[in-house]
Tab-separated table of C-alpha atoms and ligand atoms in Angstrom:
chain	number	residue	atom	x	y	z
A	3	MET	CA	5.104	-19.221	-17.698
A	4	ILE	CA	1.938	-20.059	-15.776
A	5	ARG	CA	1.817	-22.022	-12.510
A	6	GLU	CA	-1.562	-23.232	-11.266
A	7	PHE	CA	-2.692	-24.106	-7.774
A	8	HIS	CA	-6.080	-25.490	-6.751
A	9	HIS	CA	-7.771	-25.352	-3.326
A	10	ILE	CA	-4.792	-23.483	-2.020
A	11	ASP	CA	-4.285	-22.341	1.572
A	12	LEU	CA	-3.710	-18.569	1.528
A	13	ARG	CA	-2.086	-18.265	4.948
A	14	GLY	CA	1.397	-17.702	3.519
A	15	ARG	CA	0.053	-15.346	0.850
A	16	ASN	CA	-1.595	-12.648	2.979
A	17	SER	CA	0.314	-10.599	5.523
A	18	PHE	CA	-2.614	-10.709	7.969
A	19	GLY	CA	-1.979	-14.438	8.121
A	20	VAL	CA	-5.653	-15.407	7.983
A	21	ALA	CA	-6.304	-19.003	7.011
A	22	GLN	CA	-8.683	-18.971	4.042
A	23	GLN	CA	-8.639	-21.042	0.893
A	24	ALA	CA	-8.842	-20.078	-2.773
A	25	ALA	CA	-10.452	-22.316	-5.370
A	26	ARG	CA	-7.699	-21.519	-7.891
A	27	LEU	CA	-4.554	-19.392	-7.946
A	28	VAL	CA	-2.520	-18.703	-11.068
A	29	GLU	CA	0.986	-17.241	-11.040
A	30	PHE	CA	1.756	-15.474	-14.327
A	31	GLU	CA	4.780	-13.735	-15.819
A	32	THR	CA	3.844	-12.040	-19.078
A	33	PRO	CA	0.817	-10.466	-20.765
A	34	ASP	CA	0.926	-13.479	-23.119
A	35	ASP	CA	0.340	-15.716	-20.101
A	36	LEU	CA	-2.748	-13.655	-19.291
A	37	ARG	CA	-3.902	-13.837	-22.886
A	38	THR	CA	-3.625	-17.644	-22.796
A	39	LEU	CA	-5.516	-17.726	-19.524
A	40	PHE	CA	-8.326	-15.422	-20.583
A	41	ALA	CA	-8.638	-17.160	-23.969
A	42	GLU	CA	-10.452	-19.903	-22.041
A	43	GLY	CA	-13.047	-17.216	-21.208
A	44	VAL	CA	-13.067	-14.602	-18.470
A	45	PRO	CA	-13.673	-16.376	-15.148
A	46	ALA	CA	-16.883	-15.382	-13.329
A	47	ARG	CA	-14.825	-14.165	-10.395
A	48	TRP	CA	-11.182	-13.168	-10.375
A	49	THR	CA	-8.902	-10.684	-8.689
A	50	VAL	CA	-5.207	-9.944	-8.451
A	51	LEU	CA	-3.418	-11.185	-5.338
A	52	SER	CA	-0.009	-9.565	-5.393
A	53	GLY	CA	2.055	-9.584	-2.178
A	54	GLY	CA	-1.131	-9.881	-0.111
A	55	ASN	CA	-0.046	-6.979	2.072
A	56	ASN	CA	-3.160	-4.869	1.774
A	57	ILE	CA	-5.898	-7.463	1.641
A	58	LEU	CA	-8.166	-9.116	4.170
A	59	PHE	CA	-9.886	-12.354	3.213
A	60	THR	CA	-13.076	-12.648	5.243
A	61	LYS	CA	-14.050	-15.968	3.675
A	62	ASP	CA	-12.783	-18.567	1.237
A	63	TYR	CA	-12.340	-17.201	-2.270
A	64	ASP	CA	-14.296	-19.182	-4.864
A	65	GLY	CA	-12.790	-17.507	-7.932
A	66	VAL	CA	-9.355	-17.214	-9.527
A	67	LEU	CA	-6.527	-15.291	-7.884
A	68	LEU	CA	-3.890	-13.961	-10.274
A	69	THR	CA	-0.388	-13.378	-8.928
A	70	PRO	CA	2.301	-11.572	-10.964
A	71	VAL	CA	5.759	-13.115	-10.569
A	72	ALA	CA	7.909	-11.364	-13.246
A	73	ARG	CA	10.776	-9.531	-11.540
A	74	GLU	CA	12.887	-7.605	-14.052
A	75	ILE	CA	14.075	-4.065	-13.408
A	76	THR	CA	15.114	-2.511	-16.732
A	77	PRO	CA	16.787	0.893	-17.111
A	78	LEU	CA	15.352	2.795	-20.116
A	79	ASP	CA	16.201	6.365	-21.235
A	80	ASP	CA	18.804	8.383	-19.372
A	81	ASP	CA	18.946	12.090	-20.229
A	82	GLY	CA	21.763	12.780	-17.777
A	83	ARG	CA	19.343	14.319	-15.306
A	84	THR	CA	16.813	11.542	-14.847
A	85	LEU	CA	16.591	7.838	-15.601
A	86	ARG	CA	13.419	6.058	-16.635
A	87	VAL	CA	13.114	2.527	-15.302
A	88	ARG	CA	10.648	-0.205	-16.252
A	89	VAL	CA	9.716	-2.446	-13.355
A	90	ASP	CA	7.807	-5.716	-13.640
A	91	ALA	CA	4.742	-6.015	-11.414
A	92	GLY	CA	6.255	-8.893	-9.413
A	93	VAL	CA	9.314	-6.969	-8.174
A	94	GLU	CA	9.310	-6.499	-4.386
A	95	TRP	CA	8.826	-2.771	-3.838
A	96	ASP	CA	11.615	-2.556	-1.285
A	97	ASP	CA	14.025	-4.404	-3.624
A	98	LEU	CA	13.325	-1.636	-6.134
A	99	VAL	CA	14.098	1.043	-3.525
A	100	GLU	CA	17.369	-0.729	-2.656
A	101	TRP	CA	18.208	-1.033	-6.395
A	102	ALA	CA	17.720	2.747	-6.798
A	103	VAL	CA	19.667	3.696	-3.655
A	104	GLU	CA	22.601	1.460	-4.659
A	105	ARG	CA	22.814	3.307	-7.975
A	106	GLY	CA	22.567	6.808	-6.495
A	107	LEU	CA	19.077	7.376	-7.919
A	108	TRP	CA	16.702	9.648	-5.996
A	109	GLY	CA	12.924	9.707	-5.736
A	110	ILE	CA	11.638	6.637	-3.873
A	111	GLU	CA	13.971	6.421	-0.837
A	112	ASN	CA	11.240	7.738	1.503
A	113	LEU	CA	9.142	4.742	0.444
A	114	SER	CA	11.702	2.314	1.882
A	115	LEU	CA	10.437	-0.865	3.522
A	116	ILE	CA	6.834	-0.544	2.353
A	117	PRO	CA	5.772	-4.161	2.004
A	118	GLY	CA	4.288	-5.346	-1.281
A	119	LYS	CA	5.110	-5.546	-4.968
A	120	ALA	CA	5.745	-2.842	-7.547
A	121	GLY	CA	2.560	-3.674	-9.480
A	122	ALA	CA	0.459	-2.900	-6.418
A	123	ALA	CA	2.122	0.469	-5.811
A	124	PRO	CA	-0.070	2.464	-8.227
A	125	VAL	CA	-3.327	0.856	-7.074
A	126	GLN	CA	-3.479	2.652	-3.752
A	127	ASN	CA	-0.689	5.114	-4.630
A	128	ILE	CA	1.430	3.926	-1.716
A	129	GLY	CA	2.869	6.711	0.373
A	130	ALA	CA	4.915	7.487	3.450
A	131	TYR	CA	7.062	10.222	4.971
A	132	GLY	CA	6.017	12.985	2.611
A	133	CYS	CA	6.345	10.995	-0.612
A	134	GLU	CA	3.871	9.040	-2.762
A	135	ALA	CA	4.372	6.524	-5.561
A	136	LYS	CA	2.714	8.995	-7.946
A	137	ASP	CA	5.717	11.321	-7.547
A	138	ALA	CA	7.857	8.756	-9.403
A	139	ILE	CA	5.402	6.762	-11.556
A	140	ARG	CA	5.231	7.973	-15.171
A	141	ARG	CA	3.331	5.121	-16.841
A	142	VAL	CA	1.461	1.995	-15.867
A	143	GLU	CA	1.339	-0.987	-18.245
A	144	THR	CA	-1.797	-3.078	-18.033
A	145	PHE	CA	-3.481	-6.043	-19.680
A	146	CYS	CA	-7.053	-5.224	-20.623
A	147	VAL	CA	-9.231	-8.182	-19.711
A	148	GLU	CA	-12.092	-7.406	-22.128
A	149	SER	CA	-9.969	-6.934	-25.249
A	150	GLY	CA	-6.831	-8.919	-24.426
A	151	ALA	CA	-4.836	-5.858	-25.539
A	152	LEU	CA	-2.067	-4.056	-23.711
A	153	LEU	CA	-3.084	-0.680	-22.406
A	154	THR	CA	-0.456	1.750	-21.153
A	155	LEU	CA	-1.683	4.656	-19.073
A	156	ASP	CA	0.265	7.864	-18.558
A	157	ALA	CA	0.316	9.002	-14.921
A	158	ALA	CA	-2.072	11.832	-15.785
A	159	HIS	CA	-4.717	9.222	-16.628
A	160	CYS	CA	-4.240	7.190	-13.449
A	161	GLY	CA	-6.381	9.439	-11.217
A	162	PHE	CA	-3.756	9.461	-8.474
A	163	ALA	CA	-4.709	11.031	-5.143
A	164	TYR	CA	-4.123	10.153	-1.476
A	165	ARG	CA	-4.368	6.329	-1.426
A	166	GLU	CA	-6.472	6.516	-4.609
A	167	SER	CA	-6.264	5.723	-8.325
A	168	VAL	CA	-8.445	4.625	-11.248
A	169	PHE	CA	-7.330	1.067	-10.520
A	170	LYS	CA	-9.529	1.087	-7.398
A	171	HIS	CA	-12.498	2.505	-9.299
A	172	THR	CA	-13.240	2.717	-13.043
A	173	LEU	CA	-10.556	0.200	-14.046
A	174	LYS	CA	-11.169	-2.193	-11.163
A	175	GLY	CA	-11.822	-5.667	-12.527
A	176	ARG	CA	-11.016	-4.490	-16.064
A	177	VAL	CA	-7.230	-4.358	-16.222
A	178	ILE	CA	-4.298	-6.205	-14.667
A	179	ILE	CA	-1.135	-4.224	-13.991
A	180	THR	CA	1.874	-5.943	-15.561
A	181	ALA	CA	4.605	-3.302	-15.120
A	182	ILE	CA	5.232	0.282	-14.076
A	183	GLU	CA	7.612	2.889	-15.428
A	184	ILE	CA	9.198	5.245	-12.917
A	185	GLU	CA	11.469	8.260	-13.236
A	186	LEU	CA	14.387	8.654	-10.833
A	187	SER	CA	16.723	11.609	-10.456
A	188	HIS	CA	20.545	11.649	-10.569
A	189	ALA	CA	20.513	14.951	-8.656
A	190	PRO	CA	19.857	14.820	-4.915
A	191	CYS	CA	16.333	15.810	-3.926
A	192	PRO	CA	15.992	14.915	-0.230
A	193	LYS	CA	12.533	15.210	1.350
A	194	LEU	CA	13.042	15.486	5.087
A	195	GLY	CA	9.979	17.483	6.130
A	196	TYR	CA	7.875	14.705	7.672
A	197	GLY	CA	7.900	13.977	11.408
A	198	ASP	CA	11.217	12.689	12.749
A	199	VAL	CA	12.871	12.126	9.360
A	200	GLU	CA	15.277	15.076	9.483
A	201	ARG	CA	16.415	14.306	13.032
A	202	GLU	CA	17.002	10.629	12.208
A	203	VAL	CA	18.892	11.559	9.019
A	204	GLU	CA	21.086	14.120	10.815
A	205	ALA	CA	21.839	11.539	13.514
A	206	ARG	CA	23.287	9.363	10.720
A	207	GLY	CA	25.523	12.143	9.386
A	208	GLY	CA	23.352	14.031	6.868
A	209	ALA	CA	21.099	13.691	3.856
A	210	THR	CA	22.713	10.996	1.714
A	211	LEU	CA	20.451	8.519	-0.052
A	212	ARG	CA	21.725	5.689	2.136
A	213	ASN	CA	21.194	7.664	5.347
A	214	ILE	CA	17.644	8.579	4.342
A	215	ARG	CA	16.834	4.961	3.527
A	216	GLU	CA	18.278	3.793	6.829
A	217	ALA	CA	16.471	6.510	8.792
A	218	ILE	CA	13.114	5.639	7.204
A	219	CYS	CA	13.681	1.916	7.823
A	220	ALA	CA	14.520	2.633	11.475
A	221	ILE	CA	11.419	4.807	11.978
A	222	ARG	CA	9.180	2.193	10.359
A	223	ARG	CA	10.716	-0.668	12.376
A	224	SER	CA	10.191	1.284	15.609
A	225	LYS	CA	6.449	1.811	14.958
A	226	LEU	CA	5.144	-0.780	12.557
A	227	PRO	CA	4.894	-4.491	13.307
A	228	ASP	CA	6.777	-6.912	11.034
A	229	PRO	CA	4.119	-9.074	9.315
A	230	ALA	CA	6.495	-12.038	9.478
A	231	VAL	CA	6.202	-11.833	13.271
A	232	LEU	CA	2.721	-10.373	13.837
A	233	GLY	CA	0.049	-10.595	11.126
A	234	ASN	CA	-1.066	-7.165	9.861
A	235	ALA	CA	-1.689	-5.208	6.674
A	236	GLY	CA	-0.063	-1.881	7.582
A	237	SER	CA	-2.500	0.959	8.063
A	238	PHE	CA	-5.926	-0.646	8.269
A	239	PHE	CA	-7.702	2.710	7.889
A	240	LYS	CA	-7.125	5.738	5.688
A	241	ASN	CA	-6.543	9.126	7.231
A	242	PRO	CA	-9.848	11.005	6.827
A	243	VAL	CA	-9.903	14.158	4.717
A	244	VAL	CA	-12.507	16.621	6.020
A	245	GLU	CA	-13.746	20.156	5.417
A	246	ALA	CA	-11.674	22.850	7.181
A	247	SER	CA	-14.681	23.816	9.327
A	248	VAL	CA	-14.919	20.241	10.673
A	249	ALA	CA	-11.183	20.182	11.468
A	250	ASP	CA	-11.366	23.631	13.110
A	251	ALA	CA	-14.180	22.504	15.406
A	252	LEU	CA	-12.090	19.505	16.495
A	253	THR	CA	-8.973	21.666	16.975
A	254	ALA	CA	-10.998	23.923	19.267
A	255	ARG	CA	-11.815	20.825	21.334
A	256	CYS	CA	-8.360	19.197	21.106
A	257	PRO	CA	-5.683	21.824	20.331
A	258	ASP	CA	-2.946	19.153	20.046
A	259	MET	CA	-4.739	17.252	17.259
A	260	PRO	CA	-2.404	16.640	14.247
A	261	ARG	CA	-3.721	18.086	10.954
A	262	TYR	CA	-2.216	18.340	7.484
A	263	PRO	CA	-3.225	20.467	4.481
A	264	ALA	CA	-5.068	18.487	1.767
A	265	PRO	CA	-6.152	19.516	-1.763
A	266	GLU	CA	-9.014	22.016	-2.239
A	267	GLY	CA	-8.584	23.675	1.160
A	268	ARG	CA	-9.523	20.506	3.009
A	269	VAL	CA	-7.683	19.018	5.971
A	270	LYS	CA	-6.268	15.517	6.483
A	271	LEU	CA	-6.594	14.192	10.038
A	272	ALA	CA	-4.540	11.375	11.599
A	273	ALA	CA	-6.829	8.368	12.049
A	274	GLY	CA	-4.166	6.787	14.298
A	275	TRP	CA	-4.373	9.772	16.624
A	276	LEU	CA	-8.210	9.643	16.679
A	277	ILE	CA	-8.171	5.919	17.545
A	278	ASP	CA	-5.439	6.485	20.111
A	279	ARG	CA	-7.482	9.315	21.728
A	280	CYS	CA	-10.443	6.948	22.034
A	281	GLY	CA	-8.172	4.952	24.348
A	282	LEU	CA	-8.000	2.049	21.904
A	283	LYS	CA	-4.250	1.794	21.257
A	284	GLY	CA	-3.195	-1.683	22.367
A	285	HIS	CA	-6.850	-2.703	22.862
A	286	ARG	CA	-7.304	-6.401	22.177
A	287	GLU	CA	-10.316	-8.704	21.779
A	288	GLY	CA	-9.375	-12.362	21.428
A	289	ALA	CA	-6.876	-12.806	18.621
A	290	VAL	CA	-7.338	-9.312	17.117
A	291	GLY	CA	-6.001	-6.020	18.424
A	292	VAL	CA	-5.005	-2.433	17.772
A	293	HIS	CA	-1.199	-2.352	17.560
A	294	GLU	CA	0.397	-0.946	20.686
A	295	ARG	CA	2.772	1.472	18.923
A	296	GLN	CA	0.643	2.617	15.939
A	297	ALA	CA	-3.129	2.707	16.372
A	298	LEU	CA	-3.774	2.723	12.613
A	299	VAL	CA	-2.604	-0.868	12.385
A	300	LEU	CA	-4.750	-3.858	13.368
A	301	VAL	CA	-2.907	-7.046	14.215
A	302	ASN	CA	-3.619	-10.768	14.234
A	303	TYR	CA	-2.107	-12.234	17.409
A	304	GLY	CA	-2.510	-15.677	15.859
A	305	GLY	CA	-5.454	-17.652	14.546
A	306	ALA	CA	-7.795	-14.695	13.918
A	307	THR	CA	-10.261	-15.180	11.074
A	308	GLY	CA	-10.904	-12.416	8.556
A	309	GLY	CA	-14.461	-12.202	9.935
A	310	GLU	CA	-13.113	-11.475	13.433
A	311	VAL	CA	-10.791	-8.776	12.104
A	312	ILE	CA	-13.568	-7.004	10.212
A	313	ALA	CA	-15.990	-7.192	13.177
A	314	PHE	CA	-13.277	-5.646	15.385
A	315	ALA	CA	-12.571	-2.948	12.762
A	316	ARG	CA	-16.272	-2.007	12.647
A	317	LYS	CA	-16.204	-1.440	16.427
A	318	ILE	CA	-13.167	0.850	16.096
A	319	GLN	CA	-14.913	2.851	13.351
A	320	GLU	CA	-18.012	3.134	15.536
A	321	ARG	CA	-16.032	4.402	18.542
A	322	VAL	CA	-14.282	7.063	16.441
A	323	ARG	CA	-17.659	8.137	14.994
A	324	GLU	CA	-19.236	8.398	18.482
A	325	THR	CA	-16.256	10.241	19.981
A	326	PHE	CA	-15.320	12.630	17.170
A	327	GLY	CA	-18.164	12.466	14.628
A	328	ILE	CA	-15.628	11.374	11.991
A	329	ASP	CA	-15.966	8.402	9.630
A	330	ILE	CA	-12.746	6.514	8.982
A	331	ASP	CA	-12.695	4.290	5.910
A	332	THR	CA	-10.735	1.096	5.562
A	333	GLU	CA	-7.553	1.287	3.527
A	334	VAL	CA	-7.244	-2.468	3.286
A	335	ASN	CA	-9.004	-4.252	0.431
A	336	ILE	CA	-11.668	-6.466	2.005
A	337	LEU	CA	-12.669	-9.594	0.114
B	21	LIG	N1	-0.528	9.193	16.118
B	21	LIG	C1	-0.915	9.008	17.428
B	21	LIG	N2	-1.145	7.736	17.860
B	21	LIG	C2	-0.997	6.663	17.042
B	21	LIG	C3	-0.614	6.859	15.718
B	21	LIG	C4	-0.394	8.141	15.265
B	21	LIG	O1	-1.044	9.959	18.192
B	21	LIG	O2	-1.216	5.554	17.516
B	21	LIG	C5	-0.220	10.565	15.671
B	21	LIG	C6	1.291	10.735	15.497
B	21	LIG	O3	1.916	11.137	16.683
B	21	LIG	C7	1.367	11.804	14.425
B	21	LIG	C8	0.144	11.524	13.563
B	21	LIG	O4	-0.759	10.764	14.381
B	21	LIG	O5	1.227	13.083	14.989
B	21	LIG	C9	0.490	10.772	12.294
B	21	LIG	O6	1.120	9.550	12.643
B	21	LIG	P1	2.235	8.847	11.710
B	21	LIG	O7	3.291	9.821	11.351
B	21	LIG	O8	2.659	7.598	12.388
B	21	LIG	O9	1.475	8.558	10.378
B	21	LIG	P2	0.000	8.049	10.052
B	21	LIG	O10	-0.770	9.187	9.484
B	21	LIG	O11	-0.567	7.348	11.224
B	21	LIG	C10	0.574	7.493	7.565
B	21	LIG	C11	0.454	6.351	6.611
B	21	LIG	C12	1.498	5.288	6.888
B	21	LIG	C13	2.862	5.933	6.763
B	21	LIG	C14	2.951	7.098	7.748
B	21	LIG	C15	4.238	7.888	7.610
B	21	LIG	C16	-1.899	6.288	5.994
B	21	LIG	C17	-3.178	5.538	6.099
B	21	LIG	N3	-0.879	5.768	6.679
B	21	LIG	O12	0.292	6.992	8.875
B	21	LIG	O13	1.379	4.316	5.880
B	21	LIG	O14	3.905	5.004	7.043
B	21	LIG	O15	1.886	8.039	7.480
B	21	LIG	O16	4.208	8.625	6.440
B	21	LIG	O17	-1.808	7.296	5.306
B	21	LIG	C18	0.326	2.241	5.324
B	21	LIG	O18	-0.305	2.855	4.472
B	21	LIG	O19	0.194	1.001	5.490
B	21	LIG	C19	1.243	2.974	6.195
B	21	LIG	C20	1.859	2.388	7.211
């Protein structure tokens, strides 16, 4: 079923809490809904607005926003070792994690409490605490805007990489994700290698699914602001991936700099650490600031416009470039 809204205030539909308007917003459930909608002709401007957790509106949106609202979680094949599960795009990601943990299914517990909906998970290949959505996603079901056909992509065709996928590039503006299929394991496969995870899990009595979920939730709550209290979109910047020689030169200057191995011999740096080292953690200008416990997160103290947030972000990027010679890209989708 389709629900239409016109000249709608987006404040409650973006976690940054910026007050912009959209000319039209359509909530849809099924691919048939999309077919009906696109039968009128493809709108000149449209985009998907899912949970609004990774988006910054810098002005009013004069096109059509499409919001998936279907919320079924459907178990598919079970071979005794793993279970395939089909998840509608409108399912809250963290509800899916809770669903899996309740049933003793392993694979996405480290992704506990990531805000947003399941259909958005493949777009930026959400990740945290040593795990990425691509580790569990097997297929992505999409509606192809040009043909009106359903197009299902195997994970191998999704171009998954650190905060990357084809949905941000070649398929951007061409398909709409309607569901994902994930594979979860009946056998325990705890991943405790990242940061404080092991210590927090041990403090709860060991590596059960429930303890891991609770440990991850506690770590996130201690560092990341709750968007319901303080407007934000999680990490505003991506961690930069640089050549080893660039990382080595910085390590020579700052031996305590965090660094992580990345594909092809490259090195991932911690943008939060770089911003922090520029002395910008907690820095505030008007209604916008760098969060005081995690420098990768920009926050709206109330009443900030998207334009103010982006102007502030540009200054942060500039400072990091001047101080370290490193470019940090935005992770958030800027509209
Ligand atoms: N650090 C600082 N100061 C800061 C922030 C970080 O010194 O203000 C240092 C930390 O001490 C640590 C390193 O930087 O040594 C990495 O920090 P952290 O473990 O907090 O992770 P991150 O790289 O800053 C990434 C993700 C987060 C995810 C965490 C945990 C990106 C862009 N962000 O942050 O994801 O929760 O790892 O896995 O990759 C998100 O995408 O919205 C998000 C919150």
